[in-house]
């Protein structure tokens, strides 16, 4: 492939994550260009022009998000959301481990555009190698005058603080991340006000995903217009797509947006394990609605195309499921997760996620009740749209879509007290 | 405690002065690294050090899953059992570990060497199935690989 690559544009070696290697491939030249020849508004304008949309899941235009911040505010914070926790998603990890300086440069460019003095990288607590790589990269950058006071001899000063999470999925939700960063259990906040207006310690705050920020150096180096020409029309650029589950070659692939879903599954990832037929695909992380094999024809990897098929591109974590998998037990894996991760603040999510998990659990145990499927659907209606953050919806969407797409498996399980697929998850 | 407060002071200087409250998690993590697990009085010590309400630190301690309120073994084994790992055999591997160690989920071996936990997603979906032993990730696991890892730790 000859497409431009924003991430996979170097060979991973034992030292390719270091400052010296990053500089050899043109690293920090975008920062120099910005600090020496662009105003902060110029950086923001390039990002707006690029059409870059957030890579964390929601896909909000990055330039627009930056534009909401009152730049005259005495304090503006930047938080890099590095709390990667959505099952099926493992893209940001690659950036910390293999390209930490690309992230740091992106954070600095965003901080320059937004007049940020203190930027935070809220890193998922479990990540050990990413933490070590990120800390080492920050030390290198500090020693080289790239982070801290008067960066590259200019008036721009910015400290980057790595803040380690402690194992809570909800901290990936932007307002929960702020509550956690303020030292509390991470209850999400009602919006509005949005963080761009009142965020960390009540100050205007921009929260961007790792992949989003790590894309900014490329945009400044090559120009927003060049980035806008990559990929699909309304979803410019490339994205990191993770493929997992029953495929021959699971892993991380960088592809332009608009790339065919079938091609990434059957060509890049080598198709289904053992040559089995495809049963279903979860296209954008575990919370996005599942699609049956027949529904993925013609889908391209951009938000509009996946939405038209009734799901979401989300974080780009594609989970592939082969024929023969028990969908009832698979839903149990997901319902257990969302029950575990519900923060407990909103009653519909706290009680609803536990209730759903309990019902799915009793179906799996062979004790399902005739009204259980209607009960599950009724619970999802009670949760969706009635909670402070989107975790309630995330817990409900798999239940709704699994029941809609694979209802006969659930009915069979309840009627016979056992799985029509032998309860298999592993193929 | 003075050696610990030295470490606290060092960490505190890395945060902006107005962000005292943000130090709750980093200090709990630092203390856990020193002590293995945390008690209510540890939480109150941190609250006193930072000058924040004791309830705030106690809530954080009870809420975050990576903070331990009970003693754990020298090696904490966390097996991911979320979707991608399950599709590639996480349940089988968890059963293998239980049999090998002679303990159930959430338990610690009698000699205090191993604690076995099932966790929700380690972001290793592309290299599933995965587990974490203390801080180290082990990916693309098989029973043979698990046996080798346990032997190395023994």
mmCIF file with all atom_site columns, N, CA and C in Angstrom, chain A residues 77 87-88 90 93 120 124-128 161 163-168 170 180-186 201 244 246 273 329 336-337 343 425-426, chain B residues 14-16 18-19 21-22 24 26 29 56 59 63-66 81-84 86-89 91-92 120-121 123-126 132 135 137 139:
data_model
loop_
_atom_site.group_PDB
_atom_site.id
_atom_site.type_symbol
_atom_site.label_atom_id
_atom_site.label_alt_id
_atom_site.label_comp_id
_atom_site.label_asym_id
_atom_site.label_entity_id
_atom_site.label_seq_id
_atom_site.pdbx_PDB_ins_code
_atom_site.Cartn_x
_atom_site.Cartn_y
_atom_site.Cartn_z
_atom_site.occupancy
_atom_site.B_iso_or_equiv
_atom_site.pdbx_formal_charge
_atom_site.auth_seq_id
_atom_site.auth_comp_id
_atom_site.auth_asym_id
_atom_site.auth_atom_id
_atom_site.pdbx_PDB_model_num
ATOM 1   N N  . UNK A 1 77  ? -6.791  23.890  30.708 1.00 0.00 ? 77  UNK A N  1
ATOM 2   C CA . UNK A 1 77  ? -6.113  22.604  30.859 1.00 0.00 ? 77  UNK A CA 1
ATOM 3   C C  . UNK A 1 77  ? -6.323  21.739  29.628 1.00 0.00 ? 77  UNK A C  1
ATOM 4   N N  . UNK A 1 87  ? -13.435 -2.892  25.811 1.00 0.00 ? 87  UNK A N  1
ATOM 5   C CA . UNK A 1 87  ? -13.063 -4.203  25.294 1.00 0.00 ? 87  UNK A CA 1
ATOM 6   C C  . UNK A 1 87  ? -13.086 -4.222  23.765 1.00 0.00 ? 87  UNK A C  1
ATOM 7   N N  . UNK A 1 88  ? -12.045 -4.766  23.190 1.00 0.00 ? 88  UNK A N  1
ATOM 8   C CA . UNK A 1 88  ? -11.901 -4.786  21.737 1.00 0.00 ? 88  UNK A CA 1
ATOM 9   C C  . UNK A 1 88  ? -10.961 -3.697  21.240 1.00 0.00 ? 88  UNK A C  1
ATOM 10  N N  . UNK A 1 90  ? -7.389  -1.569  21.486 1.00 0.00 ? 90  UNK A N  1
ATOM 11  C CA . UNK A 1 90  ? -6.012  -1.682  22.002 1.00 0.00 ? 90  UNK A CA 1
ATOM 12  C C  . UNK A 1 90  ? -5.065  -0.868  21.148 1.00 0.00 ? 90  UNK A C  1
ATOM 13  N N  . UNK A 1 93  ? -2.376  1.913   23.123 1.00 0.00 ? 93  UNK A N  1
ATOM 14  C CA . UNK A 1 93  ? -1.225  1.241   23.728 1.00 0.00 ? 93  UNK A CA 1
ATOM 15  C C  . UNK A 1 93  ? -0.028  1.251   22.797 1.00 0.00 ? 93  UNK A C  1
ATOM 16  N N  . UNK A 1 120 ? -2.132  17.127  31.024 1.00 0.00 ? 120 UNK A N  1
ATOM 17  C CA . UNK A 1 120 ? -2.132  15.852  31.747 1.00 0.00 ? 120 UNK A CA 1
ATOM 18  C C  . UNK A 1 120 ? -2.367  14.698  30.783 1.00 0.00 ? 120 UNK A C  1
ATOM 19  N N  . UNK A 1 124 ? -4.206  4.763   31.655 1.00 0.00 ? 124 UNK A N  1
ATOM 20  C CA . UNK A 1 124 ? -4.807  3.573   32.258 1.00 0.00 ? 124 UNK A CA 1
ATOM 21  C C  . UNK A 1 124 ? -3.849  2.924   33.260 1.00 0.00 ? 124 UNK A C  1
ATOM 22  N N  . UNK A 1 125 ? -4.362  2.610   34.452 1.00 0.00 ? 125 UNK A N  1
ATOM 23  C CA . UNK A 1 125 ? -3.515  2.128   35.543 1.00 0.00 ? 125 UNK A CA 1
ATOM 24  C C  . UNK A 1 125 ? -2.795  0.828   35.267 1.00 0.00 ? 125 UNK A C  1
ATOM 25  N N  . UNK A 1 126 ? -3.420  -0.062  34.515 1.00 0.00 ? 126 UNK A N  1
ATOM 26  C CA . UNK A 1 126 ? -2.813  -1.379  34.265 1.00 0.00 ? 126 UNK A CA 1
ATOM 27  C C  . UNK A 1 126 ? -1.583  -1.286  33.375 1.00 0.00 ? 126 UNK A C  1
ATOM 28  N N  . UNK A 1 127 ? -1.503  -0.225  32.592 1.00 0.00 ? 127 UNK A N  1
ATOM 29  C CA . UNK A 1 127 ? -0.438  -0.138  31.594 1.00 0.00 ? 127 UNK A CA 1
ATOM 30  C C  . UNK A 1 127 ? 0.916   0.107   32.248 1.00 0.00 ? 127 UNK A C  1
ATOM 31  N N  . UNK A 1 128 ? 1.763   -0.878  32.202 1.00 0.00 ? 128 UNK A N  1
ATOM 32  C CA . UNK A 1 128 ? 3.065   -0.761  32.840 1.00 0.00 ? 128 UNK A CA 1
ATOM 33  C C  . UNK A 1 128 ? 4.155   -0.345  31.847 1.00 0.00 ? 128 UNK A C  1
ATOM 34  N N  . UNK A 1 161 ? 2.128   16.173  32.747 1.00 0.00 ? 161 UNK A N  1
ATOM 35  C CA . UNK A 1 161 ? 2.099   15.311  33.936 1.00 0.00 ? 161 UNK A CA 1
ATOM 36  C C  . UNK A 1 161 ? 1.370   14.018  33.590 1.00 0.00 ? 161 UNK A C  1
ATOM 37  N N  . UNK A 1 163 ? -0.628  11.048  34.792 1.00 0.00 ? 163 UNK A N  1
ATOM 38  C CA . UNK A 1 163 ? -1.444  10.691  35.957 1.00 0.00 ? 163 UNK A CA 1
ATOM 39  C C  . UNK A 1 163 ? -1.982  9.287   35.715 1.00 0.00 ? 163 UNK A C  1
ATOM 40  N N  . UNK A 1 164 ? -1.688  8.394   36.646 1.00 0.00 ? 164 UNK A N  1
ATOM 41  C CA . UNK A 1 164 ? -2.031  6.990   36.429 1.00 0.00 ? 164 UNK A CA 1
ATOM 42  C C  . UNK A 1 164 ? -3.396  6.667   37.040 1.00 0.00 ? 164 UNK A C  1
ATOM 43  N N  . UNK A 1 165 ? -4.273  6.094   36.237 1.00 0.00 ? 165 UNK A N  1
ATOM 44  C CA . UNK A 1 165 ? -5.578  5.653   36.728 1.00 0.00 ? 165 UNK A CA 1
ATOM 45  C C  . UNK A 1 165 ? -5.430  4.448   37.644 1.00 0.00 ? 165 UNK A C  1
ATOM 46  N N  . UNK A 1 166 ? -6.567  3.953   38.136 1.00 0.00 ? 166 UNK A N  1
ATOM 47  C CA . UNK A 1 166 ? -6.485  2.842   39.088 1.00 0.00 ? 166 UNK A CA 1
ATOM 48  C C  . UNK A 1 166 ? -7.526  1.765   38.800 1.00 0.00 ? 166 UNK A C  1
ATOM 49  N N  . UNK A 1 167 ? -7.797  1.589   37.508 1.00 0.00 ? 167 UNK A N  1
ATOM 50  C CA . UNK A 1 167 ? -8.628  0.443   37.151 1.00 0.00 ? 167 UNK A CA 1
ATOM 51  C C  . UNK A 1 167 ? -10.118 0.700   37.141 1.00 0.00 ? 167 UNK A C  1
ATOM 52  N N  . UNK A 1 168 ? -10.566 1.724   36.444 1.00 0.00 ? 168 UNK A N  1
ATOM 53  C CA . UNK A 1 168 ? -12.005 1.978   36.343 1.00 0.00 ? 168 UNK A CA 1
ATOM 54  C C  . UNK A 1 168 ? -12.322 2.403   34.902 1.00 0.00 ? 168 UNK A C  1
ATOM 55  N N  . UNK A 1 170 ? -14.941 3.568   33.608 1.00 0.00 ? 170 UNK A N  1
ATOM 56  C CA . UNK A 1 170 ? -15.720 4.802   33.446 1.00 0.00 ? 170 UNK A CA 1
ATOM 57  C C  . UNK A 1 170 ? -14.817 6.036   33.349 1.00 0.00 ? 170 UNK A C  1
ATOM 58  N N  . UNK A 1 180 ? -11.877 11.982  38.439 1.00 0.00 ? 180 UNK A N  1
ATOM 59  C CA . UNK A 1 180 ? -10.812 11.118  38.935 1.00 0.00 ? 180 UNK A CA 1
ATOM 60  C C  . UNK A 1 180 ? -9.503  11.896  39.076 1.00 0.00 ? 180 UNK A C  1
ATOM 61  N N  . UNK A 1 181 ? -9.234  12.730  38.093 1.00 0.00 ? 181 UNK A N  1
ATOM 62  C CA . UNK A 1 181 ? -7.994  13.527  38.132 1.00 0.00 ? 181 UNK A CA 1
ATOM 63  C C  . UNK A 1 181 ? -8.027  14.541  39.277 1.00 0.00 ? 181 UNK A C  1
ATOM 64  N N  . UNK A 1 182 ? -9.225  14.864  39.734 1.00 0.00 ? 182 UNK A N  1
ATOM 65  C CA . UNK A 1 182 ? -9.331  15.761  40.890 1.00 0.00 ? 182 UNK A CA 1
ATOM 66  C C  . UNK A 1 182 ? -9.253  14.989  42.216 1.00 0.00 ? 182 UNK A C  1
ATOM 67  N N  . UNK A 1 183 ? -9.094  13.672  42.135 1.00 0.00 ? 183 UNK A N  1
ATOM 68  C CA . UNK A 1 183 ? -8.847  12.897  43.346 1.00 0.00 ? 183 UNK A CA 1
ATOM 69  C C  . UNK A 1 183 ? -10.066 12.280  44.003 1.00 0.00 ? 183 UNK A C  1
ATOM 70  N N  . UNK A 1 184 ? -11.124 12.088  43.226 1.00 0.00 ? 184 UNK A N  1
ATOM 71  C CA . UNK A 1 184 ? -12.337 11.491  43.789 1.00 0.00 ? 184 UNK A CA 1
ATOM 72  C C  . UNK A 1 184 ? -12.647 10.168  43.090 1.00 0.00 ? 184 UNK A C  1
ATOM 73  N N  . UNK A 1 185 ? -13.599 9.413   43.657 1.00 0.00 ? 185 UNK A N  1
ATOM 74  C CA . UNK A 1 185 ? -14.126 8.296   42.875 1.00 0.00 ? 185 UNK A CA 1
ATOM 75  C C  . UNK A 1 185 ? -14.784 8.920   41.648 1.00 0.00 ? 185 UNK A C  1
ATOM 76  N N  . UNK A 1 186 ? -14.658 8.224   40.510 1.00 0.00 ? 186 UNK A N  1
ATOM 77  C CA . UNK A 1 186 ? -14.866 8.914   39.231 1.00 0.00 ? 186 UNK A CA 1
ATOM 78  C C  . UNK A 1 186 ? -16.313 8.958   38.785 1.00 0.00 ? 186 UNK A C  1
ATOM 79  N N  . UNK A 1 201 ? -10.981 21.346  37.690 1.00 0.00 ? 201 UNK A N  1
ATOM 80  C CA . UNK A 1 201 ? -11.009 22.418  38.684 1.00 0.00 ? 201 UNK A CA 1
ATOM 81  C C  . UNK A 1 201 ? -11.764 23.644  38.153 1.00 0.00 ? 201 UNK A C  1
ATOM 82  N N  . UNK A 1 244 ? -9.771  -8.205  16.581 1.00 0.00 ? 244 UNK A N  1
ATOM 83  C CA . UNK A 1 244 ? -9.563  -9.274  17.556 1.00 0.00 ? 244 UNK A CA 1
ATOM 84  C C  . UNK A 1 244 ? -10.649 -10.324 17.397 1.00 0.00 ? 244 UNK A C  1
ATOM 85  N N  . UNK A 1 246 ? -12.059 -14.145 16.474 1.00 0.00 ? 246 UNK A N  1
ATOM 86  C CA . UNK A 1 246 ? -11.797 -15.335 15.656 1.00 0.00 ? 246 UNK A CA 1
ATOM 87  C C  . UNK A 1 246 ? -11.239 -15.019 14.272 1.00 0.00 ? 246 UNK A C  1
ATOM 88  N N  . UNK A 1 273 ? -10.676 -17.844 11.659 1.00 0.00 ? 273 UNK A N  1
ATOM 89  C CA . UNK A 1 273 ? -9.838  -18.958 12.136 1.00 0.00 ? 273 UNK A CA 1
ATOM 90  C C  . UNK A 1 273 ? -10.319 -20.297 11.590 1.00 0.00 ? 273 UNK A C  1
ATOM 91  N N  . UNK A 1 329 ? -23.839 -16.852 25.812 1.00 0.00 ? 329 UNK A N  1
ATOM 92  C CA . UNK A 1 329 ? -22.692 -16.782 26.710 1.00 0.00 ? 329 UNK A CA 1
ATOM 93  C C  . UNK A 1 329 ? -21.818 -15.569 26.381 1.00 0.00 ? 329 UNK A C  1
ATOM 94  N N  . UNK A 1 336 ? -21.591 -8.890  32.197 1.00 0.00 ? 336 UNK A N  1
ATOM 95  C CA . UNK A 1 336 ? -20.784 -8.940  33.423 1.00 0.00 ? 336 UNK A CA 1
ATOM 96  C C  . UNK A 1 336 ? -19.832 -7.746  33.483 1.00 0.00 ? 336 UNK A C  1
ATOM 97  N N  . UNK A 1 337 ? -19.242 -7.423  32.343 1.00 0.00 ? 337 UNK A N  1
ATOM 98  C CA . UNK A 1 337 ? -18.320 -6.287  32.281 1.00 0.00 ? 337 UNK A CA 1
ATOM 99  C C  . UNK A 1 337 ? -19.018 -4.979  32.650 1.00 0.00 ? 337 UNK A C  1
ATOM 100 N N  . UNK A 1 343 ? -20.518 2.863   37.517 1.00 0.00 ? 343 UNK A N  1
ATOM 101 C CA . UNK A 1 343 ? -19.887 3.565   38.644 1.00 0.00 ? 343 UNK A CA 1
ATOM 102 C C  . UNK A 1 343 ? -20.781 3.626   39.865 1.00 0.00 ? 343 UNK A C  1
ATOM 103 N N  . UNK A 1 425 ? -17.409 -20.484 23.276 1.00 0.00 ? 425 UNK A N  1
ATOM 104 C CA . UNK A 1 425 ? -16.895 -19.150 22.964 1.00 0.00 ? 425 UNK A CA 1
ATOM 105 C C  . UNK A 1 425 ? -15.643 -19.292 22.107 1.00 0.00 ? 425 UNK A C  1
ATOM 106 N N  . UNK A 1 426 ? -14.885 -20.335 22.453 1.00 0.00 ? 426 UNK A N  1
ATOM 107 C CA . UNK A 1 426 ? -13.650 -20.585 21.720 1.00 0.00 ? 426 UNK A CA 1
ATOM 108 C C  . UNK A 1 426 ? -13.962 -21.508 20.546 1.00 0.00 ? 426 UNK A C  1
ATOM 109 N N  . UNK B 2 14  ? 5.574   17.529  41.555 1.00 0.00 ? 14  UNK B N  1
ATOM 110 C CA . UNK B 2 14  ? 5.373   17.367  40.114 1.00 0.00 ? 14  UNK B CA 1
ATOM 111 C C  . UNK B 2 14  ? 3.987   17.838  39.660 1.00 0.00 ? 14  UNK B C  1
ATOM 112 N N  . UNK B 2 15  ? 3.113   18.142  40.605 1.00 0.00 ? 15  UNK B N  1
ATOM 113 C CA . UNK B 2 15  ? 1.773   18.633  40.260 1.00 0.00 ? 15  UNK B CA 1
ATOM 114 C C  . UNK B 2 15  ? 1.695   20.130  40.529 1.00 0.00 ? 15  UNK B C  1
ATOM 115 N N  . UNK B 2 16  ? 0.857   20.858  39.784 1.00 0.00 ? 16  UNK B N  1
ATOM 116 C CA . UNK B 2 16  ? 0.679   22.281  40.081 1.00 0.00 ? 16  UNK B CA 1
ATOM 117 C C  . UNK B 2 16  ? 0.193   22.453  41.528 1.00 0.00 ? 16  UNK B C  1
ATOM 118 N N  . UNK B 2 18  ? -1.894  24.236  42.996 1.00 0.00 ? 18  UNK B N  1
ATOM 119 C CA . UNK B 2 18  ? -3.337  24.362  43.289 1.00 0.00 ? 18  UNK B CA 1
ATOM 120 C C  . UNK B 2 18  ? -4.081  23.030  43.134 1.00 0.00 ? 18  UNK B C  1
ATOM 121 N N  . UNK B 2 19  ? -3.372  21.966  42.786 1.00 0.00 ? 19  UNK B N  1
ATOM 122 C CA . UNK B 2 19  ? -4.052  20.699  42.513 1.00 0.00 ? 19  UNK B CA 1
ATOM 123 C C  . UNK B 2 19  ? -3.808  19.643  43.597 1.00 0.00 ? 19  UNK B C  1
ATOM 124 N N  . UNK B 2 21  ? -5.714  18.138  45.622 1.00 0.00 ? 21  UNK B N  1
ATOM 125 C CA . UNK B 2 21  ? -6.663  17.031  45.662 1.00 0.00 ? 21  UNK B CA 1
ATOM 126 C C  . UNK B 2 21  ? -6.327  15.944  44.639 1.00 0.00 ? 21  UNK B C  1
ATOM 127 N N  . UNK B 2 22  ? -5.666  16.343  43.551 1.00 0.00 ? 22  UNK B N  1
ATOM 128 C CA . UNK B 2 22  ? -5.306  15.370  42.500 1.00 0.00 ? 22  UNK B CA 1
ATOM 129 C C  . UNK B 2 22  ? -4.293  14.348  42.983 1.00 0.00 ? 22  UNK B C  1
ATOM 130 N N  . UNK B 2 24  ? -4.508  12.451  45.522 1.00 0.00 ? 24  UNK B N  1
ATOM 131 C CA . UNK B 2 24  ? -5.090  11.336  46.283 1.00 0.00 ? 24  UNK B CA 1
ATOM 132 C C  . UNK B 2 24  ? -4.710  9.985   45.666 1.00 0.00 ? 24  UNK B C  1
ATOM 133 N N  . UNK B 2 26  ? -2.382  9.189   43.199 1.00 0.00 ? 26  UNK B N  1
ATOM 134 C CA . UNK B 2 26  ? -0.935  8.899   43.149 1.00 0.00 ? 26  UNK B CA 1
ATOM 135 C C  . UNK B 2 26  ? -0.357  8.515   44.511 1.00 0.00 ? 26  UNK B C  1
ATOM 136 N N  . UNK B 2 29  ? -1.430  5.014   45.408 1.00 0.00 ? 29  UNK B N  1
ATOM 137 C CA . UNK B 2 29  ? -0.656  4.050   44.609 1.00 0.00 ? 29  UNK B CA 1
ATOM 138 C C  . UNK B 2 29  ? 0.761   3.895   45.151 1.00 0.00 ? 29  UNK B C  1
ATOM 139 N N  . UNK B 2 56  ? -13.051 11.500  51.434 1.00 0.00 ? 56  UNK B N  1
ATOM 140 C CA . UNK B 2 56  ? -12.674 11.524  50.007 1.00 0.00 ? 56  UNK B CA 1
ATOM 141 C C  . UNK B 2 56  ? -11.638 10.430  49.714 1.00 0.00 ? 56  UNK B C  1
ATOM 142 N N  . UNK B 2 59  ? -13.191 6.919   50.171 1.00 0.00 ? 59  UNK B N  1
ATOM 143 C CA . UNK B 2 59  ? -14.038 6.571   49.021 1.00 0.00 ? 59  UNK B CA 1
ATOM 144 C C  . UNK B 2 59  ? -13.191 6.124   47.837 1.00 0.00 ? 59  UNK B C  1
ATOM 145 N N  . UNK B 2 63  ? -13.155 2.402   45.978 1.00 0.00 ? 63  UNK B N  1
ATOM 146 C CA . UNK B 2 63  ? -13.823 2.451   44.668 1.00 0.00 ? 63  UNK B CA 1
ATOM 147 C C  . UNK B 2 63  ? -12.973 1.934   43.520 1.00 0.00 ? 63  UNK B C  1
ATOM 148 N N  . UNK B 2 64  ? -11.680 2.180   43.550 1.00 0.00 ? 64  UNK B N  1
ATOM 149 C CA . UNK B 2 64  ? -10.820 1.804   42.418 1.00 0.00 ? 64  UNK B CA 1
ATOM 150 C C  . UNK B 2 64  ? -10.343 0.359   42.563 1.00 0.00 ? 64  UNK B C  1
ATOM 151 N N  . UNK B 2 65  ? -10.480 -0.388  41.458 1.00 0.00 ? 65  UNK B N  1
ATOM 152 C CA . UNK B 2 65  ? -10.250 -1.832  41.587 1.00 0.00 ? 65  UNK B CA 1
ATOM 153 C C  . UNK B 2 65  ? -8.774  -2.205  41.731 1.00 0.00 ? 65  UNK B C  1
ATOM 154 N N  . UNK B 2 66  ? -7.869  -1.308  41.372 1.00 0.00 ? 66  UNK B N  1
ATOM 155 C CA . UNK B 2 66  ? -6.452  -1.668  41.501 1.00 0.00 ? 66  UNK B CA 1
ATOM 156 C C  . UNK B 2 66  ? -5.888  -1.374  42.890 1.00 0.00 ? 66  UNK B C  1
ATOM 157 N N  . UNK B 2 81  ? -10.725 -11.838 31.109 1.00 0.00 ? 81  UNK B N  1
ATOM 158 C CA . UNK B 2 81  ? -11.784 -12.750 30.643 1.00 0.00 ? 81  UNK B CA 1
ATOM 159 C C  . UNK B 2 81  ? -12.824 -11.977 29.842 1.00 0.00 ? 81  UNK B C  1
ATOM 160 N N  . UNK B 2 82  ? -12.428 -10.837 29.283 1.00 0.00 ? 82  UNK B N  1
ATOM 161 C CA . UNK B 2 82  ? -13.406 -10.122 28.478 1.00 0.00 ? 82  UNK B CA 1
ATOM 162 C C  . UNK B 2 82  ? -13.481 -10.707 27.073 1.00 0.00 ? 82  UNK B C  1
ATOM 163 N N  . UNK B 2 83  ? -14.162 -9.993  26.199 1.00 0.00 ? 83  UNK B N  1
ATOM 164 C CA . UNK B 2 83  ? -14.668 -10.616 24.971 1.00 0.00 ? 83  UNK B CA 1
ATOM 165 C C  . UNK B 2 83  ? -13.583 -11.259 24.094 1.00 0.00 ? 83  UNK B C  1
ATOM 166 N N  . UNK B 2 84  ? -12.538 -10.503 23.755 1.00 0.00 ? 84  UNK B N  1
ATOM 167 C CA . UNK B 2 84  ? -11.545 -11.056 22.827 1.00 0.00 ? 84  UNK B CA 1
ATOM 168 C C  . UNK B 2 84  ? -10.805 -12.228 23.469 1.00 0.00 ? 84  UNK B C  1
ATOM 169 N N  . UNK B 2 86  ? -11.957 -14.181 25.875 1.00 0.00 ? 86  UNK B N  1
ATOM 170 C CA . UNK B 2 86  ? -12.893 -15.305 25.992 1.00 0.00 ? 86  UNK B CA 1
ATOM 171 C C  . UNK B 2 86  ? -13.011 -16.058 24.682 1.00 0.00 ? 86  UNK B C  1
ATOM 172 N N  . UNK B 2 87  ? -13.039 -15.315 23.581 1.00 0.00 ? 87  UNK B N  1
ATOM 173 C CA . UNK B 2 87  ? -13.175 -15.957 22.268 1.00 0.00 ? 87  UNK B CA 1
ATOM 174 C C  . UNK B 2 87  ? -11.952 -16.811 21.940 1.00 0.00 ? 87  UNK B C  1
ATOM 175 N N  . UNK B 2 88  ? -10.844 -16.559 22.641 1.00 0.00 ? 88  UNK B N  1
ATOM 176 C CA . UNK B 2 88  ? -9.630  -17.327 22.359 1.00 0.00 ? 88  UNK B CA 1
ATOM 177 C C  . UNK B 2 88  ? -9.186  -18.189 23.548 1.00 0.00 ? 88  UNK B C  1
ATOM 178 N N  . UNK B 2 89  ? -10.124 -18.459 24.458 1.00 0.00 ? 89  UNK B N  1
ATOM 179 C CA . UNK B 2 89  ? -9.823  -19.485 25.452 1.00 0.00 ? 89  UNK B CA 1
ATOM 180 C C  . UNK B 2 89  ? -9.522  -19.022 26.866 1.00 0.00 ? 89  UNK B C  1
ATOM 181 N N  . UNK B 2 91  ? -11.359 -18.755 29.451 1.00 0.00 ? 91  UNK B N  1
ATOM 182 C CA . UNK B 2 91  ? -11.979 -19.586 30.499 1.00 0.00 ? 91  UNK B CA 1
ATOM 183 C C  . UNK B 2 91  ? -11.155 -20.856 30.736 1.00 0.00 ? 91  UNK B C  1
ATOM 184 N N  . UNK B 2 92  ? -10.703 -21.413 29.638 1.00 0.00 ? 92  UNK B N  1
ATOM 185 C CA . UNK B 2 92  ? -9.870  -22.625 29.734 1.00 0.00 ? 92  UNK B CA 1
ATOM 186 C C  . UNK B 2 92  ? -8.589  -22.321 30.518 1.00 0.00 ? 92  UNK B C  1
ATOM 187 N N  . UNK B 2 120 ? -11.368 -7.579  33.957 1.00 0.00 ? 120 UNK B N  1
ATOM 188 C CA . UNK B 2 120 ? -12.151 -7.191  32.786 1.00 0.00 ? 120 UNK B CA 1
ATOM 189 C C  . UNK B 2 120 ? -11.309 -6.368  31.820 1.00 0.00 ? 120 UNK B C  1
ATOM 190 N N  . UNK B 2 121 ? -10.787 -6.978  30.813 1.00 0.00 ? 121 UNK B N  1
ATOM 191 C CA . UNK B 2 121 ? -10.114 -6.323  29.697 1.00 0.00 ? 121 UNK B CA 1
ATOM 192 C C  . UNK B 2 121 ? -8.787  -5.654  30.067 1.00 0.00 ? 121 UNK B C  1
ATOM 193 N N  . UNK B 2 123 ? -6.815  -4.601  27.498 1.00 0.00 ? 123 UNK B N  1
ATOM 194 C CA . UNK B 2 123 ? -6.451  -3.940  26.238 1.00 0.00 ? 123 UNK B CA 1
ATOM 195 C C  . UNK B 2 123 ? -5.358  -4.730  25.503 1.00 0.00 ? 123 UNK B C  1
ATOM 196 N N  . UNK B 2 124 ? -5.511  -6.045  25.548 1.00 0.00 ? 124 UNK B N  1
ATOM 197 C CA . UNK B 2 124 ? -4.589  -6.932  24.823 1.00 0.00 ? 124 UNK B CA 1
ATOM 198 C C  . UNK B 2 124 ? -5.364  -7.733  23.792 1.00 0.00 ? 124 UNK B C  1
ATOM 199 N N  . UNK B 2 125 ? -6.451  -7.178  23.302 1.00 0.00 ? 125 UNK B N  1
ATOM 200 C CA . UNK B 2 125 ? -7.380  -7.952  22.468 1.00 0.00 ? 125 UNK B CA 1
ATOM 201 C C  . UNK B 2 125 ? -6.697  -8.503  21.213 1.00 0.00 ? 125 UNK B C  1
ATOM 202 N N  . UNK B 2 126 ? -5.767  -7.762  20.665 1.00 0.00 ? 126 UNK B N  1
ATOM 203 C CA . UNK B 2 126 ? -5.094  -8.209  19.446 1.00 0.00 ? 126 UNK B CA 1
ATOM 204 C C  . UNK B 2 126 ? -4.054  -9.275  19.705 1.00 0.00 ? 126 UNK B C  1
ATOM 205 N N  . UNK B 2 132 ? -1.846  -10.607 33.329 1.00 0.00 ? 132 UNK B N  1
ATOM 206 C CA . UNK B 2 132 ? -0.825  -9.712  33.855 1.00 0.00 ? 132 UNK B CA 1
ATOM 207 C C  . UNK B 2 132 ? -0.328  -10.308 35.159 1.00 0.00 ? 132 UNK B C  1
ATOM 208 N N  . UNK B 2 135 ? 3.147   -6.383  37.334 1.00 0.00 ? 135 UNK B N  1
ATOM 209 C CA . UNK B 2 135 ? 2.976   -5.348  36.316 1.00 0.00 ? 135 UNK B CA 1
ATOM 210 C C  . UNK B 2 135 ? 3.189   -5.847  34.893 1.00 0.00 ? 135 UNK B C  1
ATOM 211 N N  . UNK B 2 137 ? 2.809   -7.806  31.421 1.00 0.00 ? 137 UNK B N  1
ATOM 212 C CA . UNK B 2 137 ? 1.816   -8.437  30.546 1.00 0.00 ? 137 UNK B CA 1
ATOM 213 C C  . UNK B 2 137 ? 2.388   -9.718  29.930 1.00 0.00 ? 137 UNK B C  1
ATOM 214 N N  . UNK B 2 139 ? 1.080   -12.280 26.839 1.00 0.00 ? 139 UNK B N  1
ATOM 215 C CA . UNK B 2 139 ? 0.048   -12.314 25.818 1.00 0.00 ? 139 UNK B CA 1
ATOM 216 C C  . UNK B 2 139 ? 0.159   -13.556 24.942 1.00 0.00 ? 139 UNK B C  1
#
